[in-house]
Coordinates of C-alpha atoms in Angstrom, one line a residue:
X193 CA 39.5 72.3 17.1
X194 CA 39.0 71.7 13.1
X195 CA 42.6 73.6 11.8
X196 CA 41.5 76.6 10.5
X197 CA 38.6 77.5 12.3
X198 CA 40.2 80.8 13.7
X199 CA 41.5 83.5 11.5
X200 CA 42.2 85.8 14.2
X201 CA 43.9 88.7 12.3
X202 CA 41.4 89.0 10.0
X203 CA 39.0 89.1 13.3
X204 CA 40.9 91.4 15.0
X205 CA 39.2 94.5 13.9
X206 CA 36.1 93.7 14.2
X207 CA 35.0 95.8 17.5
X208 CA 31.4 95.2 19.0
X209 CA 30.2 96.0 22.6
X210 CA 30.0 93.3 24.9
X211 CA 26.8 91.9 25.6
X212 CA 25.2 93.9 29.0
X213 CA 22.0 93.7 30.6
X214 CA 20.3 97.3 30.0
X215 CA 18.4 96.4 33.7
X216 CA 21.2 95.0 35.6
X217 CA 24.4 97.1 33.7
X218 CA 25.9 93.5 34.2
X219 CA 27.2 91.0 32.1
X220 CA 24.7 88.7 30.7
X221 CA 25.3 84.8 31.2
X222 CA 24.5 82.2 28.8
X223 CA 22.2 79.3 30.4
X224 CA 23.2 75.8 30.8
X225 CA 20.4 74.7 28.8
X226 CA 21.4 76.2 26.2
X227 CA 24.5 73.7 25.3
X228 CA 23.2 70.5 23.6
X229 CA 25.9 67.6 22.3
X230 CA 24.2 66.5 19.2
X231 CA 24.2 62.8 17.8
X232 CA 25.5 64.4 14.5
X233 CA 28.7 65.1 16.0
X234 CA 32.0 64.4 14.9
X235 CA 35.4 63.9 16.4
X236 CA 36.2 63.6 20.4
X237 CA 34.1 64.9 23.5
X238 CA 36.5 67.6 23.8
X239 CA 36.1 68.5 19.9
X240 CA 32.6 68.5 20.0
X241 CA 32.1 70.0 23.1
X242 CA 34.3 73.3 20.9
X243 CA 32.5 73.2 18.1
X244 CA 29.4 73.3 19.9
X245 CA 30.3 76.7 21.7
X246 CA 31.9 77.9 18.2
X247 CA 28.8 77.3 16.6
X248 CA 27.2 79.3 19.1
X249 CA 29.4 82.3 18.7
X250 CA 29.5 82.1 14.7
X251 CA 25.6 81.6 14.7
X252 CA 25.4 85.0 17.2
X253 CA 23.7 83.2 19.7
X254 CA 26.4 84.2 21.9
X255 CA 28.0 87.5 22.2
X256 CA 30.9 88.9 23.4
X257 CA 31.6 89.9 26.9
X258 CA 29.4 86.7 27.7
X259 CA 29.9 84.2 30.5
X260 CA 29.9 80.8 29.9
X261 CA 28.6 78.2 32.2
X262 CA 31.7 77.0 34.9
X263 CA 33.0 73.7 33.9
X264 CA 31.4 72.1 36.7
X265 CA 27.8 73.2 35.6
X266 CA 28.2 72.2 32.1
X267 CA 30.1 69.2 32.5
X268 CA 26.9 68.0 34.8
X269 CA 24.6 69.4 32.3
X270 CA 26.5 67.1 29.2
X271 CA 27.1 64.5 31.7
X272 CA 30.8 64.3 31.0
X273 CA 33.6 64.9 33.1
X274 CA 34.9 68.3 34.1
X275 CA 38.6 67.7 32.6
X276 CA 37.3 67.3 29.2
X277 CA 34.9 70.9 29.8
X278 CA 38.2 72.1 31.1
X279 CA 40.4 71.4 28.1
X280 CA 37.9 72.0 25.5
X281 CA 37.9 75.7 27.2
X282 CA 41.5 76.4 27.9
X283 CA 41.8 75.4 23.8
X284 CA 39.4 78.2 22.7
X285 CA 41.2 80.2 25.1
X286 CA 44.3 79.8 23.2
X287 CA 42.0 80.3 19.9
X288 CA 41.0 83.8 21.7
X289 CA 37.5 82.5 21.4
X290 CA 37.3 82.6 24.7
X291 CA 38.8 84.6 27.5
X292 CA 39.3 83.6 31.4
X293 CA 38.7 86.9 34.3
X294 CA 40.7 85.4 37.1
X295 CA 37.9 84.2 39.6
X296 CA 34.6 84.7 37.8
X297 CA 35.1 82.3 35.0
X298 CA 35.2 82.1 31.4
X299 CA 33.6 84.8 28.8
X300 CA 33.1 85.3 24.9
X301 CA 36.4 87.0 23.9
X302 CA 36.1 90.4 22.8
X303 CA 37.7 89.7 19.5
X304 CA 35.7 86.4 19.2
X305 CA 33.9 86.8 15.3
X306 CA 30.0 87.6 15.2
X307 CA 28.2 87.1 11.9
X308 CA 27.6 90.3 10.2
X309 CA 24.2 92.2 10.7
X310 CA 23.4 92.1 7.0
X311 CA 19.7 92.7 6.1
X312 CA 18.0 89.7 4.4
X313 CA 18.3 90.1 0.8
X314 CA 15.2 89.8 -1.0
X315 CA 15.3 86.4 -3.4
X316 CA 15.3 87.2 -7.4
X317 CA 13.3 86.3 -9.7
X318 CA 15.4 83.7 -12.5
X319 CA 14.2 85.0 -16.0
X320 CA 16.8 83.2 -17.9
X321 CA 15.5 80.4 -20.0
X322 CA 17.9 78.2 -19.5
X323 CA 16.5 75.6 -21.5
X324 CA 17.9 77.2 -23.8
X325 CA 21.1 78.9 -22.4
X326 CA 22.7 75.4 -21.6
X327 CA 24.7 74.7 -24.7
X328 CA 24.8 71.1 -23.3
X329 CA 23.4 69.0 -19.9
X330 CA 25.1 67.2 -18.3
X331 CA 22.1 65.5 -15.9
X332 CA 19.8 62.8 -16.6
X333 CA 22.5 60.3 -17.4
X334 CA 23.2 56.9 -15.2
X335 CA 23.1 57.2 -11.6
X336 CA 26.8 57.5 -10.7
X337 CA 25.7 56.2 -7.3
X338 CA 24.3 53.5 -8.6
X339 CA 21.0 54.2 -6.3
X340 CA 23.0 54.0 -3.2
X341 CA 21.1 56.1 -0.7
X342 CA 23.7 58.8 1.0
X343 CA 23.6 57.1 4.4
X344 CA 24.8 53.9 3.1
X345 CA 26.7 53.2 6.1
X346 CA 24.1 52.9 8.7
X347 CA 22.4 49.8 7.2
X348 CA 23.3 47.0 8.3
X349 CA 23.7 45.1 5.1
X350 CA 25.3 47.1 2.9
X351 CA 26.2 44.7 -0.3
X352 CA 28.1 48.3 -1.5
X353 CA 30.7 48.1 -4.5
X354 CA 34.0 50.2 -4.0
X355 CA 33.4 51.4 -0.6
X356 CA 36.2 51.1 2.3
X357 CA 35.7 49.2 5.6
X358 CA 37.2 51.8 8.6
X359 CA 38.3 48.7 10.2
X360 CA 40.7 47.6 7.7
X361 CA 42.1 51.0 7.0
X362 CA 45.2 51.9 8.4
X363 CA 44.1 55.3 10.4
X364 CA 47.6 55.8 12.4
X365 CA 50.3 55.1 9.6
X366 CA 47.8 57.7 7.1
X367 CA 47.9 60.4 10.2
X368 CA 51.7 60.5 10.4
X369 CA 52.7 60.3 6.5
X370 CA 49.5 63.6 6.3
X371 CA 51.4 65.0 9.4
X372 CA 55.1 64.5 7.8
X373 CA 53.7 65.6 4.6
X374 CA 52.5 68.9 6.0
X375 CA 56.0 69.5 7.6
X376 CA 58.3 72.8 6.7
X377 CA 60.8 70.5 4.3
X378 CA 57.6 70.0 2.3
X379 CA 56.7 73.3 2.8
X380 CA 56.7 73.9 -1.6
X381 CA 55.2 70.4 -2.3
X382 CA 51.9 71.2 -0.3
X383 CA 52.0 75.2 -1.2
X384 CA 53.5 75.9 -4.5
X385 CA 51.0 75.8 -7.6
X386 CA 52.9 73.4 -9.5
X387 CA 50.5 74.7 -13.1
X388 CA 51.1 71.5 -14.8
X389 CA 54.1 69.3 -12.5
X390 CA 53.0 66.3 -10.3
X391 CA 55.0 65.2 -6.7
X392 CA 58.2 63.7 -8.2
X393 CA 58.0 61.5 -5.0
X394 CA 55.1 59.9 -6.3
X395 CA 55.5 59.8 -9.8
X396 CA 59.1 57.9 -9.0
X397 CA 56.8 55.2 -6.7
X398 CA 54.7 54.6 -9.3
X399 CA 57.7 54.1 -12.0
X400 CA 59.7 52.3 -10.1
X401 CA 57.1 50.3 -7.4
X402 CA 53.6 50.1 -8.9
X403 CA 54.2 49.6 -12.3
X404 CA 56.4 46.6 -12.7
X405 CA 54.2 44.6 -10.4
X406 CA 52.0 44.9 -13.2
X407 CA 55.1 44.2 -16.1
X408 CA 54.9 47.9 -17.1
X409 CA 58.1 50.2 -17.5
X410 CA 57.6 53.8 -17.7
X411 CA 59.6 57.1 -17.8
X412 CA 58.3 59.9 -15.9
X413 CA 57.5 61.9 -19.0
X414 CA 55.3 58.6 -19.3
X415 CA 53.0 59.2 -16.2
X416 CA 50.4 62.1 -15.1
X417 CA 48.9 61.9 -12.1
X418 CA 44.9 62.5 -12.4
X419 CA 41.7 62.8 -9.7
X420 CA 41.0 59.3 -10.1
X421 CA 40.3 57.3 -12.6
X422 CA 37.5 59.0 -13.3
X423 CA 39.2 61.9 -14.4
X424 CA 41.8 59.9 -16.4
X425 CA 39.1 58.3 -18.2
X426 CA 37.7 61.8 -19.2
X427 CA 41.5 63.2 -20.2
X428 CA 41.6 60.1 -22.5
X429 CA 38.0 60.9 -23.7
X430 CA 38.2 64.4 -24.7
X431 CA 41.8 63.7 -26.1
X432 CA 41.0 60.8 -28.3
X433 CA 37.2 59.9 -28.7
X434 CA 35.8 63.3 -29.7
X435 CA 33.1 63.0 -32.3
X436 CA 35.3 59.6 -33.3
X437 CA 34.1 55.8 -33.8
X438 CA 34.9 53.8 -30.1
X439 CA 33.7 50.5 -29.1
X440 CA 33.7 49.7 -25.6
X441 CA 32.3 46.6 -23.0
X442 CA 28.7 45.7 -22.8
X443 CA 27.8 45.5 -20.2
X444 CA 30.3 48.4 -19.0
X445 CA 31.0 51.3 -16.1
X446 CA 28.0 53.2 -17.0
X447 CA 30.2 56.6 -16.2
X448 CA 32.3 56.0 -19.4
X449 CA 29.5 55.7 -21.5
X450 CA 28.4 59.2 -20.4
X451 CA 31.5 60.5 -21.0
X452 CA 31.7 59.3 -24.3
X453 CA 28.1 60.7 -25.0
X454 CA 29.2 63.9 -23.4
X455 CA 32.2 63.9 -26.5
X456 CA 29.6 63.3 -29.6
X457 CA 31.7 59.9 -30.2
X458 CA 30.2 57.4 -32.5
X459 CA 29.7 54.4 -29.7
X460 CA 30.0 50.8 -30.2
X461 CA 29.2 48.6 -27.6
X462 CA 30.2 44.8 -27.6
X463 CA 29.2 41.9 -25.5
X464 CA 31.7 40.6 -23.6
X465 CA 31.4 36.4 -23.0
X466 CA 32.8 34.8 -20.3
X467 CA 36.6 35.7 -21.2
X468 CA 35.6 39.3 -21.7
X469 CA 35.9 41.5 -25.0
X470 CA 36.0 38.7 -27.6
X471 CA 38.8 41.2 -30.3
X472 CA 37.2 39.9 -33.5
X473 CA 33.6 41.2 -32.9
X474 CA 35.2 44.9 -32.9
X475 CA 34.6 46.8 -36.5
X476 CA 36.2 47.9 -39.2
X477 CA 36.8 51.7 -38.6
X478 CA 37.0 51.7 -34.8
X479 CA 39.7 54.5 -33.5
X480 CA 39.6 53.7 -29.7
X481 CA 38.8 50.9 -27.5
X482 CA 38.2 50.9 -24.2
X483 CA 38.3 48.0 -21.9
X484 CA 38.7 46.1 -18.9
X485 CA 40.7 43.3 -19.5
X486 CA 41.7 42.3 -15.5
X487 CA 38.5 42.6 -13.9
X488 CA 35.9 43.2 -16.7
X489 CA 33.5 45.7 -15.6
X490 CA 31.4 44.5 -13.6
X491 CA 31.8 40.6 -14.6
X492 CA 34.4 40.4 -13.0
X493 CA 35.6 38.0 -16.3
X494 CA 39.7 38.1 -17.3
X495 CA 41.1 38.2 -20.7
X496 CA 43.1 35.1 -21.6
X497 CA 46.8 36.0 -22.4
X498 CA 45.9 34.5 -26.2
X499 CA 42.8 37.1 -26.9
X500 CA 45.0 39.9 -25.1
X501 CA 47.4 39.2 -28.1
X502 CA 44.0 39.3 -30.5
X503 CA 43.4 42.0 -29.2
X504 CA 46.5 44.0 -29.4
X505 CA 46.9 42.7 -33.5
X506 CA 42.8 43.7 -34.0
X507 CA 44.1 47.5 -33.2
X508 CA 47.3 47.8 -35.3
X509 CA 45.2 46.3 -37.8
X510 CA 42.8 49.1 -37.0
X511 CA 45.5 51.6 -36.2
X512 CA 43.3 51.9 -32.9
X513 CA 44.4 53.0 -29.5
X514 CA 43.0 50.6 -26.8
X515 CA 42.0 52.4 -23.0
X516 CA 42.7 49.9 -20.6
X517 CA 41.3 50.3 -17.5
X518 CA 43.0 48.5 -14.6
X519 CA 40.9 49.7 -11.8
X520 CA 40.9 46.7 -9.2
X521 CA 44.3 44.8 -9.6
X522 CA 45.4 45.6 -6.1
X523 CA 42.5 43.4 -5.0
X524 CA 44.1 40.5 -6.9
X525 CA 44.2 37.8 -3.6
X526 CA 43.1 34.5 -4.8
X527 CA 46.2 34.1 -7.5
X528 CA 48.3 36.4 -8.9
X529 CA 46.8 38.7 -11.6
X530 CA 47.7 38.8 -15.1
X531 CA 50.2 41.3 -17.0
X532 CA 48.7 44.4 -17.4
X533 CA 47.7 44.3 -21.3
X534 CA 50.2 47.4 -21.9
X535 CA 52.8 45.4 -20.6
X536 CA 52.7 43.4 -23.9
X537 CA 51.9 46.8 -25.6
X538 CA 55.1 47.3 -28.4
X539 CA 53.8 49.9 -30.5
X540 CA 52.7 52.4 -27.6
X541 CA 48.8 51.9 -28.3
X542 CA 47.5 51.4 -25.2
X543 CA 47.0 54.0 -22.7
X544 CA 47.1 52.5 -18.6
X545 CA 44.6 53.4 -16.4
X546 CA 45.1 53.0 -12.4
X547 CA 43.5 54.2 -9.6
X548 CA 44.6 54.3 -5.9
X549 CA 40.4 54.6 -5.0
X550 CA 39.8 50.5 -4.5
X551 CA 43.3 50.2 -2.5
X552 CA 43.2 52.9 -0.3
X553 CA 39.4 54.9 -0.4
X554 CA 37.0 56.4 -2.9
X555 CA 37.4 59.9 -1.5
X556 CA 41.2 60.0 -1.9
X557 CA 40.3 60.9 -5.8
X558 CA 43.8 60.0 -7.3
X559 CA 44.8 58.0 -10.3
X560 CA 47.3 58.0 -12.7
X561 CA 47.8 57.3 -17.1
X562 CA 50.8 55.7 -18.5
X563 CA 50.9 56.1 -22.2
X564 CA 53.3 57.7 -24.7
X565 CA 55.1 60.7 -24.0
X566 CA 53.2 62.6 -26.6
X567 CA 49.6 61.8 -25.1
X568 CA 51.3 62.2 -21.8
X569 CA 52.5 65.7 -22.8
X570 CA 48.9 66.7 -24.4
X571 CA 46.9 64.9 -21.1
X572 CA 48.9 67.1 -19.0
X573 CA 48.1 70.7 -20.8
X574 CA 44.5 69.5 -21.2
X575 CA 44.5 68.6 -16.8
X576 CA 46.3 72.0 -16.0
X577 CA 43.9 74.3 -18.1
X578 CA 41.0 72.5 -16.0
X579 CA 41.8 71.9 -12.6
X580 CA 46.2 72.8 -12.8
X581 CA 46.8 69.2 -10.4
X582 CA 45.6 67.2 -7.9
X583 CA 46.4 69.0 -4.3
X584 CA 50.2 68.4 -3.6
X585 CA 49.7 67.5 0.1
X586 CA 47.5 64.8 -1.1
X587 CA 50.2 63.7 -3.2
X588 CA 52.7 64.0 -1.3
X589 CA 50.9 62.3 2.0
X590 CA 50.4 58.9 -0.5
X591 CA 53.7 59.4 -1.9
X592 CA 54.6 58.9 2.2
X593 CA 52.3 56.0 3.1
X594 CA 53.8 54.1 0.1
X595 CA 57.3 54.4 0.0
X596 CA 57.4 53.6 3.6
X597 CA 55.6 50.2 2.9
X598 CA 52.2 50.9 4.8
X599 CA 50.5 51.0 1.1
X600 CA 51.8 47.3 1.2
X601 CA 50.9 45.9 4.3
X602 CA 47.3 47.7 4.2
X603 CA 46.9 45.7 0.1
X604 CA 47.8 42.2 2.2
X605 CA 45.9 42.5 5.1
X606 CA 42.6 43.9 3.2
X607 CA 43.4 41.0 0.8
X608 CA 43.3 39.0 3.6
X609 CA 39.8 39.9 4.6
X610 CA 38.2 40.1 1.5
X611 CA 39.4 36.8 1.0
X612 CA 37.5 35.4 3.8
X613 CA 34.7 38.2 3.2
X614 CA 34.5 36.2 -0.3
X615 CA 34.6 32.7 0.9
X616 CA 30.9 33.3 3.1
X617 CA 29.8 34.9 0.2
X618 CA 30.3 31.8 -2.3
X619 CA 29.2 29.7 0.6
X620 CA 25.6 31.6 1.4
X621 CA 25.1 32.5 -2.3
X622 CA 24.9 28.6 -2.7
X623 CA 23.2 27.9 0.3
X624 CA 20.1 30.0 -0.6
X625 CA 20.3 29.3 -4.5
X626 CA 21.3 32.5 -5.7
X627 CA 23.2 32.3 -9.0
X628 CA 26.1 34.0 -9.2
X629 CA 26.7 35.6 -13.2
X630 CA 30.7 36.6 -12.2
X631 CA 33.1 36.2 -9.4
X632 CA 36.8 37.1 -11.2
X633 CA 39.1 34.1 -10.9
X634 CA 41.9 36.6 -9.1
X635 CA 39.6 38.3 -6.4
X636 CA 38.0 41.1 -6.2
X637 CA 35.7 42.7 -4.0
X638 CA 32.2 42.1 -5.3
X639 CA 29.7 39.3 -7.3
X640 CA 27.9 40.0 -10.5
X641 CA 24.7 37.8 -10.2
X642 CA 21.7 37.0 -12.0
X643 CA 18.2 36.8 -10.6
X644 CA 15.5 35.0 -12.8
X645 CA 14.5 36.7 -15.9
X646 CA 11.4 37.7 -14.6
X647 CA 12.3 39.9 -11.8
X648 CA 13.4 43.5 -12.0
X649 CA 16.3 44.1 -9.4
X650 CA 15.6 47.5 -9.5
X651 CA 11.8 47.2 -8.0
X652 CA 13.7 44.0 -5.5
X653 CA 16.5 46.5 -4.4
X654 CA 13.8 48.9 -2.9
X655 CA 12.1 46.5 -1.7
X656 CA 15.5 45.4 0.4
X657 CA 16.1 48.8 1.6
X658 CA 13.3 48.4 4.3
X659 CA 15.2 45.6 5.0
X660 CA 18.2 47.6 6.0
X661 CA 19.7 45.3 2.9
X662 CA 21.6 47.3 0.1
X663 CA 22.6 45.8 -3.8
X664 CA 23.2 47.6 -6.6
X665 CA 20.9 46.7 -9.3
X666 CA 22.6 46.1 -12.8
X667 CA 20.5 47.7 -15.8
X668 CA 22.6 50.5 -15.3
X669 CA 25.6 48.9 -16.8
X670 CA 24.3 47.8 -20.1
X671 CA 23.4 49.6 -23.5
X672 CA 20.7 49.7 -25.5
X673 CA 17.1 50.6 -25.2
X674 CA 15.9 47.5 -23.3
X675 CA 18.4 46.6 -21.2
X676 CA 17.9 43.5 -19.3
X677 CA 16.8 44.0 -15.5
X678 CA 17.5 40.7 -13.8
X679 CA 21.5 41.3 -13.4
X680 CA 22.5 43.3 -10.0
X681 CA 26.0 42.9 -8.0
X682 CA 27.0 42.4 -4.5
X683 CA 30.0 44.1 -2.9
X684 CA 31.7 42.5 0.1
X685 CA 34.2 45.1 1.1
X686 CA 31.6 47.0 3.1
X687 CA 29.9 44.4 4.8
X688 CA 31.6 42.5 7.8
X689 CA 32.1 39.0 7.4
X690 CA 29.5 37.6 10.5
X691 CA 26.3 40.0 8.7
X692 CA 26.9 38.2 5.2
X693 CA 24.8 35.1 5.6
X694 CA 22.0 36.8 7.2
X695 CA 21.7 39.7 4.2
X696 CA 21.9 36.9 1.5
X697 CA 19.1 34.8 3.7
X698 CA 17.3 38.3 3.1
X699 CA 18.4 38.9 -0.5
X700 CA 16.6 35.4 -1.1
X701 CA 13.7 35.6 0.7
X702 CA 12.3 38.8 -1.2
X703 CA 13.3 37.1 -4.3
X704 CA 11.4 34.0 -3.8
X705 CA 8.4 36.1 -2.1

């Protein structure tokens, strides 16, 4: 059963009759056909099979005092086998959900919980205008989504960007560092609110493990630990970019321009050419830069080693501070990636970015920013006044999986797949003419592409969905009032390496209809 679920002493006093038939004075039995194992489901037969009688009891359809089916009838009824009925039971016994009267079977435990018999309370009516009680909005910005419908999963092409493959993850190794992290020696790590402290576990990994693979050193004064990059992007917004003069990528992650918009900065975007962020299109009075320099966003282009030195010279010039965002070098299979532009940093102007989203999963949420002690110290106040820190058993469960080299082995063999994952996507991309705009000489785990200049990948992307294909169309990514339409991208790390070549055949055929 879902850890949790019972909270038995504050059930305890809750005292109401057992349920008894006013015709018979007997207890009342709940029909077989009233259990159903929905489709929905998660989790094991013998899970589902509890929360389908918990849900009953929490939703009042049953009461206490009454009987359940035997495990015989039900387990005919759900057509499973009678040890699974009879485990799922003797578990909610031990939950005092249930309770068991020698011979006549199982019953709704008298101190099972019963919603409360609240009357329905009558809706209000909203009089606030709150057109004009919002000091600021926050909607009608890019998608965030990018348009990707919420069950992404069940199609069966799903070109998705940034999304993890169950298969490749590493399910047992994650269960026993959550497991060992939730243990009594970590007892203050997962308990304790730390107000403004990170996992020292995991802050020493990244020091000492993470950050030299990309040529950085760092103290751990140096390091905060943020929900994602996401969130370290906003820190870095609100703490540098506020009402100030920025330039960043065009085309770019459409999130940062939002957050940018969302701190009155005075945006610049640039093109970026086939090398990325060319340094000496970037204007006089320019504060902060972000950037991309690894993977450009989404071009997947690289920054040569002599315009990352431009570039570092065009901001003391400036006396800018450059964000860079290193959000997929993890993914770096095909050759080794380059240094990490902070790793040439020598004046303490650039502020790291990384992300453990790409590597790991999206709904882990956890990031980190390397930058000066001084930003580091102000990033940290500004975090803990908004959200204190990320959860320490989150922490301190990754702060596990990579010390004891699973983080490592689950990088090589993902790399491994999305290496092959990439070579049937060059191969069916050429095949059915599709021009491909970016591919990132180090890896990577998606294509930017361009689509003739006529066609609106938005209007072709809706017309794949019926075709259980799914891109991400790219107008979302650039600036400017007329942005072009005919860019979308492709991700491979969702989509199994035999179902590629038929979802490009597809991708094709609508384009050419």
């Amino acid at each position: 059963m879902t850890p949790g679920l019972f909270d038995k002493a504050a059930l305890a006093s809750v005292q109401i009759a057992p349920a008894i038939s006013p015709e018979y004075g007997r207890v009342m039995a709940i029909p077989v056909e009233t259990f159903h194992l929905t489709s929905r489901a998660q989790g094991t037969l013998q899970a589902r099979i509890q929360q389908m009688v918990a849900d009953g009891i929490l939703s009042g359809r049953f009461r206490r005092g009454e009987k359940l089916p035997s495990t015989r009838a039900l387990a005919r009824h759900l057509n499973v086998s009678r040890i699974t009925v009879t485990l799922a039971y003797t578990e909610m016994l031990a939950n005092d959900y249930l309770t068991s009267r020698g011979r006549s079977g199982y019953f709704v435990s008298d101190n099972a919980p019963e919603p409360p018999d609240f009357a329905p309370t009558p809706q209000s009516q909203d009089t606030v205008n709150w057109n004009e009680m919002l000091a600021r909005r926050y909607t009608g910005g890019p998608a965030f989504n990018m348009g990707r419908p919420a069950d992404w999963a069940s199609y069966r092409f799903p070109f998705i960007y940034g999304q993890t493959d169950p298969a490749l993850f590493d399910h047992a190794n994650w269960r026993l560092c959550a497991t060992q992290a939730l243990g009594q020696r970590h007892f203050n790590a997962l308990t304790q609110d730390q107000f403004d402290a990170d996992d020292p576990e995991l802050v020493r990994f990244i020091a000492h493990h993470t950050l030299p693979r990309r040529g950085i050193l760092a103290r751990p004064e140096e390091i905060l630990i943020t929900l994602g990059a996401q969130n370290a992007l906003w820190l870095a917004t609100q703490l540098l970019a506020v009402t100030r003069e920025v330039v960043v990528e065009n085309p770019c992650y459409p999130a940062l321009r939002q957050l940018l918009t969302h701190a009155d900065a005075q945006v610049t975007p640039l093109s970026v050419d086939n090398d990325g962020l060319p340094p000496e299109t970037i204007p006089d009075g320019t504060r902060v830069i972000f950037t991309t320099p690894s993977h450009q966003c989404p071009t997947s282009a690289t920054l040569p080693l002599a315009r990352r030195e431009a570039l570092l010279r065009r901001a003391a010039d400036l006396d800018a501070v450059i964000v860079e965002d290193d959000y997929e070098f993890e993914m770096a299979y095909l050759s080794a990636p380059s240094p990490a532009l902070k790793s040439l940093d020598e004046d303490g102007r650039v502020i790291y970015v990384g992300s453990f989203s790409k590597s790991l999963f999206p709904g882990l949420r956890l990031g980190y920013l390397v930058g000066s002690a001084e930003f580091i110290r102000e990033a940290r106040a500004l975090r803990a006044s908004v959200l204190r820190h990320p959860p320490g058993h989150i922490q301190r469960t990754v702060a596990h999986f990579l010390s004891l080299g699973h983080y490592d082995a689950l990088v090589r063999r993902i790399g491994r797949a999305l290496a092959a994952r990439r070579e049937m996507m060059e191969h069916a991309t050429a095949r059915y003419g599709l021009e491909v705009a970016g591919e990132g000489a180090h890896g990577g785990s998606g294509l930017w592409m361009r689509a003739p200049k006529d066609r609106d990948m938005r209007d072709v992307a809706r017309s794949l969905q019926s075709e259980s294909v799914l891109i991400e169309p790219g107008t979302a990514f650039f600036a400017g009032e007329q942005p072009p339409h005919n860019f979308y991208r492709l991700g491979y790390s969702s989509i199994p390496s035999e179902r590629i070549e038929e979802g490009i055949a597809r991708i094709a055929a609508v384009l050419k209809a």
